[in-house]
Each structure stands twice: as C-alpha cells, then as structure tokens.
Coordinates of C-alpha atoms in Angstrom, one line a residue:
M26 CA 192.2 110.9 58.5
K27 CA 194.9 108.5 57.3
I28 CA 194.0 105.0 58.0
E29 CA 196.7 102.6 59.3
F30 CA 195.9 99.0 58.6
A31 CA 197.2 96.0 60.3
P32 CA 200.0 94.2 58.6
R33 CA 199.1 90.9 56.9
S34 CA 201.9 89.1 58.9
V35 CA 200.3 89.6 62.3
P36 CA 201.0 86.4 64.1
L37 CA 198.0 84.1 64.9
Q38 CA 198.4 84.7 68.7
R39 CA 197.9 88.4 68.3
R40 CA 195.0 87.8 66.1
L41 CA 193.3 85.5 68.7
Q42 CA 194.2 88.0 71.4
T43 CA 192.3 90.8 69.4
A44 CA 189.5 88.5 68.7
A45 CA 189.1 87.8 72.4
V46 CA 189.0 91.6 73.3
A47 CA 186.5 92.2 70.5
Q48 CA 184.0 89.6 71.8
W49 CA 184.3 91.0 75.2
V50 CA 183.7 94.7 74.1
C51 CA 180.7 93.5 71.9
S52 CA 179.3 91.6 74.9
F53 CA 178.9 94.7 77.0
L54 CA 177.9 96.9 74.2
G55 CA 175.0 94.9 72.8
L56 CA 174.8 91.2 74.1
A57 CA 172.3 92.2 76.9
Q58 CA 170.1 93.7 74.2
C59 CA 170.6 90.8 71.9
C60 CA 169.6 88.3 74.6
A61 CA 166.4 90.3 75.4
A62 CA 165.6 90.4 71.7
I63 CA 166.1 86.5 71.2
F64 CA 164.1 85.8 74.3
I65 CA 161.1 87.8 72.9
A66 CA 161.6 86.5 69.3
L67 CA 161.6 82.9 70.3
L68 CA 158.1 83.3 71.8
F69 CA 156.7 83.9 68.3
T70 CA 158.4 80.8 66.8
R71 CA 157.9 77.1 67.2
F72 CA 160.7 77.3 69.9
W73 CA 158.5 79.4 72.1
L74 CA 158.8 76.6 74.8
I75 CA 162.5 77.5 75.3
S76 CA 161.5 81.2 76.4
A77 CA 158.5 79.8 78.3
L78 CA 160.8 77.4 80.3
Y79 CA 163.5 80.0 80.8
A80 CA 160.8 82.5 82.1
A81 CA 159.8 79.9 84.8
W82 CA 163.3 79.2 85.6
W83 CA 164.0 83.0 85.9
F84 CA 161.2 83.4 88.4
I85 CA 162.3 80.6 90.6
D86 CA 165.8 81.9 90.5
R87 CA 165.1 85.6 90.8
E88 CA 166.9 85.9 94.2
K89 CA 170.1 84.2 93.0
P90 CA 171.9 87.3 92.0
S91 CA 171.5 89.0 95.4
K92 CA 172.5 85.8 97.1
G93 CA 176.0 85.7 95.9
G94 CA 175.3 84.9 92.3
R95 CA 176.2 81.5 90.7
R96 CA 179.9 81.4 89.5
I97 CA 181.0 78.7 87.0
H98 CA 184.7 77.8 87.3
V99 CA 184.8 76.6 83.6
F100 CA 183.7 80.1 82.6
R101 CA 186.3 81.9 84.8
N102 CA 189.0 79.5 83.7
C103 CA 188.2 79.8 79.9
A104 CA 191.1 80.3 77.4
V105 CA 189.5 83.3 75.8
W106 CA 190.2 85.4 79.0
R107 CA 194.0 84.4 78.8
Y108 CA 194.1 85.7 75.3
M109 CA 192.4 88.9 76.5
R110 CA 194.8 89.2 79.4
D111 CA 197.9 89.0 77.0
Y112 CA 196.4 91.5 74.6
F113 CA 197.0 94.4 76.9
P114 CA 198.6 92.8 78.9
V115 CA 196.7 92.7 82.3
T116 CA 198.5 92.0 85.6
L117 CA 197.4 91.6 89.3
V118 CA 200.0 92.8 92.0
K119 CA 199.5 91.7 95.6
T120 CA 201.1 94.0 98.3
A121 CA 199.7 92.2 101.4
E122 CA 198.5 88.7 102.6
L123 CA 194.9 88.3 103.1
D124 CA 193.5 86.0 105.7
P125 CA 191.0 83.4 104.2
R126 CA 189.1 83.5 107.5
Q127 CA 188.2 87.1 107.0
N128 CA 185.8 88.9 104.4
Y129 CA 187.2 92.1 102.6
L130 CA 185.8 94.9 100.9
V131 CA 188.0 96.4 98.0
G132 CA 187.6 99.8 96.4
F133 CA 188.5 99.6 92.8
H134 CA 189.8 102.8 91.2
P135 CA 189.4 104.1 88.4
H136 CA 186.4 102.9 86.6
G137 CA 187.8 103.4 83.1
V138 CA 185.6 103.1 80.3
L139 CA 184.7 99.5 80.5
A140 CA 186.5 98.4 83.9
T141 CA 188.6 96.1 81.9
G142 CA 191.1 95.5 84.8
A143 CA 188.2 94.8 87.3
F144 CA 186.7 92.3 85.0
I145 CA 189.9 90.3 84.0
N146 CA 191.3 90.3 87.7
F147 CA 188.1 89.6 89.7
C148 CA 185.9 87.8 87.3
T149 CA 188.2 85.4 85.6
E150 CA 191.4 83.5 86.7
A151 CA 193.4 84.8 83.7
S152 CA 195.6 86.9 86.0
G153 CA 195.9 84.1 88.8
F154 CA 193.8 85.5 91.4
S155 CA 193.3 82.4 93.3
T156 CA 197.0 81.6 93.2
L157 CA 197.8 85.2 94.6
F158 CA 195.0 85.1 97.2
P159 CA 194.5 81.5 98.2
G160 CA 191.3 80.8 99.9
I161 CA 189.6 84.0 98.9
T162 CA 186.6 84.0 96.5
P163 CA 186.2 87.3 94.5
H164 CA 183.0 89.0 93.8
L165 CA 182.5 92.2 91.7
M166 CA 179.5 94.5 91.8
L167 CA 177.6 95.4 88.5
L168 CA 174.8 97.7 87.8
S169 CA 171.5 96.0 88.8
L170 CA 169.9 96.9 85.5
W171 CA 172.1 94.2 83.7
F172 CA 170.6 91.4 85.9
R173 CA 167.1 92.2 84.3
F174 CA 168.1 90.8 80.9
P175 CA 167.2 87.0 80.2
F176 CA 170.3 84.8 79.6
F177 CA 172.7 87.7 80.1
R178 CA 172.1 87.6 83.8
D179 CA 173.4 83.9 83.7
Y180 CA 176.4 85.1 81.8
V181 CA 177.6 87.8 84.1
M182 CA 176.8 85.6 87.2
S183 CA 179.2 83.0 85.8
G184 CA 182.2 85.2 86.5
G185 CA 181.2 86.2 89.9
L186 CA 179.3 89.5 89.3
I187 CA 176.6 90.5 91.5
P188 CA 174.0 93.4 91.7
S189 CA 175.4 96.7 93.0
D190 CA 172.8 97.1 95.9
K191 CA 173.3 97.0 99.7
E192 CA 171.3 93.6 99.9
S193 CA 173.8 91.8 97.6
A194 CA 176.9 93.4 99.3
S195 CA 175.7 92.6 102.8
Y196 CA 175.1 89.0 101.9
V197 CA 178.7 88.5 100.7
L198 CA 180.2 90.5 103.6
Q199 CA 178.1 88.7 106.2
K200 CA 179.0 85.1 105.0
P201 CA 180.1 83.1 107.9
G202 CA 183.7 81.6 107.8
G203 CA 185.2 84.4 105.8
G204 CA 187.2 84.0 102.5
N205 CA 185.1 86.3 100.5
L206 CA 186.3 89.5 98.8
L207 CA 183.7 92.0 97.4
A208 CA 185.1 94.5 95.0
I209 CA 183.2 97.8 94.3
I210 CA 184.1 100.2 91.6
V211 CA 183.5 103.2 93.6
G212 CA 183.4 105.9 91.0
G213 CA 180.6 104.0 89.1
A214 CA 179.4 104.9 85.6
Q215 CA 179.6 108.6 86.3
E216 CA 183.4 108.3 86.7
A217 CA 183.6 106.8 83.3
L218 CA 182.8 110.0 81.7
D219 CA 186.2 111.3 82.8
A220 CA 188.1 108.2 81.6
R221 CA 190.8 109.2 79.2
P222 CA 194.6 108.7 78.9
G223 CA 196.5 110.6 81.6
S224 CA 193.6 111.3 83.8
F225 CA 193.8 110.5 87.6
T226 CA 190.5 112.1 88.6
L227 CA 188.5 110.0 90.9
L228 CA 184.9 110.5 91.9
L229 CA 185.4 109.7 95.4
K230 CA 185.2 112.9 97.7
N231 CA 181.6 112.4 98.6
R232 CA 181.2 108.7 97.9
K233 CA 181.0 107.3 101.4
G234 CA 178.4 104.4 101.1
F235 CA 181.0 101.8 100.8
V236 CA 182.8 102.9 104.0
R237 CA 179.5 103.0 105.8
L238 CA 178.9 99.5 104.6
A239 CA 182.3 98.4 105.8
I240 CA 181.7 99.6 109.3
Q241 CA 178.3 98.1 109.6
N242 CA 179.8 94.8 108.7
G243 CA 183.1 95.1 110.4
T244 CA 184.9 94.4 107.1
P245 CA 188.4 95.5 106.5
L246 CA 188.7 98.1 103.6
I247 CA 191.4 97.6 100.9
P248 CA 192.2 100.2 98.3
A249 CA 193.1 99.0 94.9
F250 CA 194.4 101.2 91.9
S251 CA 194.5 99.9 88.3
F252 CA 197.3 101.7 86.5
G253 CA 196.7 102.1 82.8
E254 CA 192.9 101.7 83.2
N255 CA 192.1 105.1 81.6
D256 CA 194.8 104.6 78.9
V257 CA 193.1 102.0 76.7
F258 CA 190.4 104.3 75.2
D259 CA 190.3 107.8 74.0
Q260 CA 187.1 109.8 74.6
V261 CA 185.5 112.7 73.0
K262 CA 186.0 115.9 74.9
N263 CA 183.1 116.5 77.3
P264 CA 184.1 119.1 79.9
Q265 CA 181.9 120.0 82.7
G266 CA 179.1 122.3 81.7
S267 CA 179.4 121.4 78.0
W268 CA 176.2 120.3 75.9
L269 CA 177.6 116.8 75.6
R270 CA 178.2 116.4 79.3
R271 CA 174.7 117.7 80.0
I272 CA 173.1 115.2 77.7
Q273 CA 175.2 112.4 79.1
H274 CA 174.2 113.3 82.8
F275 CA 170.5 113.5 81.6
L276 CA 170.7 110.0 80.0
Q277 CA 172.4 108.6 83.0
Q278 CA 169.6 109.8 85.3
I279 CA 167.0 108.1 83.0
M280 CA 168.7 104.8 82.4
G281 CA 171.2 104.6 85.2
I282 CA 174.1 104.0 82.9
S283 CA 176.6 106.6 81.4
L284 CA 177.3 106.7 77.8
P285 CA 180.9 107.9 77.2
L286 CA 181.7 108.5 73.6
F287 CA 184.9 106.4 73.4
H288 CA 187.1 105.3 70.7
A289 CA 190.4 103.6 70.1
R290 CA 191.3 101.1 67.1
G291 CA 189.7 98.6 64.9
I292 CA 190.2 95.1 64.3
F293 CA 191.8 95.4 60.9
Q294 CA 193.2 98.9 61.2
Y295 CA 194.7 101.0 63.9
S296 CA 193.2 104.4 63.3
F297 CA 189.7 104.1 64.6
G298 CA 187.2 101.8 66.2
V299 CA 186.0 100.5 69.6
I300 CA 188.7 97.9 70.1
P301 CA 190.9 99.2 73.1
Y302 CA 194.5 100.0 72.6
R303 CA 197.3 97.6 73.4
R304 CA 198.4 99.3 76.6
P305 CA 199.3 97.6 79.8
I306 CA 196.9 97.6 82.8
C307 CA 198.2 96.7 86.2
T308 CA 195.9 96.4 89.2
V309 CA 197.8 96.8 92.5
V310 CA 195.9 95.8 95.6
G311 CA 196.8 97.4 98.8
K312 CA 196.9 96.5 102.4
P313 CA 193.7 95.9 104.5
I314 CA 192.6 98.9 106.5
P315 CA 191.1 97.5 109.9
V316 CA 187.5 98.4 110.6
Q317 CA 185.7 98.4 113.9
K318 CA 182.1 96.9 113.5
K319 CA 179.4 99.2 114.5
H320 CA 175.7 98.8 113.4
K321 CA 174.9 102.6 113.3
P322 CA 178.0 104.5 112.7
S323 CA 178.0 108.2 113.0
D324 CA 178.8 110.7 110.2
E325 CA 181.9 111.5 112.1
E326 CA 183.0 107.9 112.3
V327 CA 182.3 107.5 108.5
D328 CA 184.2 110.6 107.6
Q329 CA 187.1 109.5 109.8
L330 CA 187.6 106.2 108.0
H331 CA 186.8 107.7 104.7
E332 CA 189.8 110.1 105.2
K333 CA 191.9 107.3 106.2
Y334 CA 190.9 105.4 103.1
L335 CA 191.8 108.5 100.8
K336 CA 195.2 108.6 102.5
E337 CA 196.0 104.9 102.0
L338 CA 194.8 105.0 98.4
S339 CA 196.9 108.2 97.6
E340 CA 200.0 106.5 99.4
L341 CA 199.4 103.4 97.2
F342 CA 199.3 105.5 94.1
E343 CA 202.6 107.4 95.0
K344 CA 204.4 104.3 96.0
H345 CA 203.8 102.5 92.8
K346 CA 203.3 105.1 90.1
A347 CA 207.0 105.3 88.9
K348 CA 206.9 101.5 87.9
Y349 CA 204.1 102.2 85.6
N350 CA 205.5 105.3 83.8
V351 CA 203.3 107.7 85.6
P352 CA 204.9 111.3 85.6
E353 CA 206.3 112.4 89.0
D354 CA 204.2 115.5 89.1
S355 CA 200.9 113.3 88.5
H356 CA 198.8 113.0 91.7
L357 CA 195.2 111.6 92.4
E358 CA 192.6 114.2 92.3
F359 CA 189.5 113.5 94.3
I360 CA 186.2 115.2 93.2

C-alpha cells in the first residue's frame, strides 16, 4: 500500500482542526477506560483521597444523568468544537420553526460510525444550535454504559448527553414549560455496522419504542437526516451472515456496544488511520409531526404514527438529497 503523507506546508488552521478531531475520536475510543484506570490507580497512591471523595460525590450524584444531566455552557462553547466543525465541515439546517413552549423528540438518522453530526450539532454550540432554535435546550441520548465510568460521566453530561433509557427520556419530555429537545439516534449501535460511504440503509422498520414514547408524552416527532454521516469512515466488509458480522453481533449482545472495524486516514498521512475523512456533514432537521397524547397507545396507533414518520423522513431525504450530491436513484432503505 502506497502511503500518502500530509504536505509540510499544511496551514496551522488545518492542523488545529485535525488535532481537534483526533482528540474527539480518542475520547470515545479510550477515554472512558482511561478514566476508570486512573480512578482505580489513584486508590493505591498518596492521592487516594481524590478517588475516595469522587466516589462519595458519585454516590450522591448518581441520579443526575437520568434527571436531565448537568450541561456546562463553557464546555459546549469551547473553541475546540469549532475547529472540529470546520474540519469536515459540519452544518445544521432548519426547515421549520420550533415553539419554545413545546418539548420535542427528534429521530436522528443515520448513526454513522461515531455519530459525528449528532454530537457537534446537539452537544456543542459549534453549529449554532441556540441561534437557529432560540429557547430550545437540546439533549442527546447515549448508551447508559458510558455513565458508569468515573469522571467520563461528567465529561459527557457537560455537553447535554443523557442515558438512553425510558426514565431519562421521560424526564426531559415531561419538563413543564417546554423548550426541550430530545434527540435519539434510533438505529443505535447496531446500525453503525452498516455505516459506510454511499449507504442509506436505516435500522428503523421495527424500531417503534421512540414512537410509543412520543405518544405517551404527547410530544411532537421530528425526523432529522444527517447527509454525509456515513461518508467520513470506511469499514471492513461485514455482510449479513459473515463470520465477522456474527462475531460483532455476539460482542454487542455481551457488551451492549457494537464494534465496527472502521478506518479512514491518519494524522500525518492520508492513507490509513482512525481519523475521519474531510467530508461535509449536513444535518437537516425536518418539521414537527403533531402527536396526540395517550397514556396507553394501542399497537395500531403506534404503527400508524410510525408509518407517518417513515413517510416524512423519506420525503425529507428526497427533497434535500440533490443539494448534498446524493445520486438521483438513491433512496432510503428501511430494515
């Protein structure tokens, strides 16, 4: 394999952008494990009191993630996220006004490998969320497993991330006064196994829990599609039925997380590595779908709203795909 190195004359701005993306990728690949290791290691040093005090704080604060988390505006407005935004670049597009007196549930598609668009648009202010949607506070759901790691839980809560369970979702959607937006990456970790350039396959046909949640809370549903989300990483071929896919599904059942074997470019060369490609990501937020509140919706009512959601998502994709260089003959596939 011929290795293509980055030219020495790369501007400082581009180097900072690459560094920003590199730290983010590393944070989700190993920061949680490093935090756990540091927490345990400190117990066997003269700094053991740090871990002891944090353990006490952790116990007192144990319910915070499921109660809306604890966002830190300095974190969300940090300059590093703007460098990361410009690396791809990432943009956020609004197609309808949102009433700040109302709560909303957004279905985000596709997951991609690392959900880059979801993180930048909903967990930081780099793409101008608060300017586009004034009076709306965004929340993004993350696998509950990550909130069990010391220190790392505080890091992810700083951006507005909350655990992906019904209790946490209901707390946000039932907040009085409105003005809250809960984004759910509906395809989840399993959908990441199909994330590769040119793929428009969504794990959505039988995913109806978010629809039932919306009906139970009377929360309008909003489809959102992130063009380019699947294009920033390549992935080792893992077709259904292959030995690799079976191993990935087995590990997912044990650990709760998928392990896509992805690759793209490196920091100092462009041929191989885990740094994503510089390819644009544009997240288009659709219009709200009105939802009638019902505490115990029937399966027929859930199916009906689910079909309407699929239709609205497909229309959103078809309406905007030409702007983002998606071939005319490409359409969403629901599995």
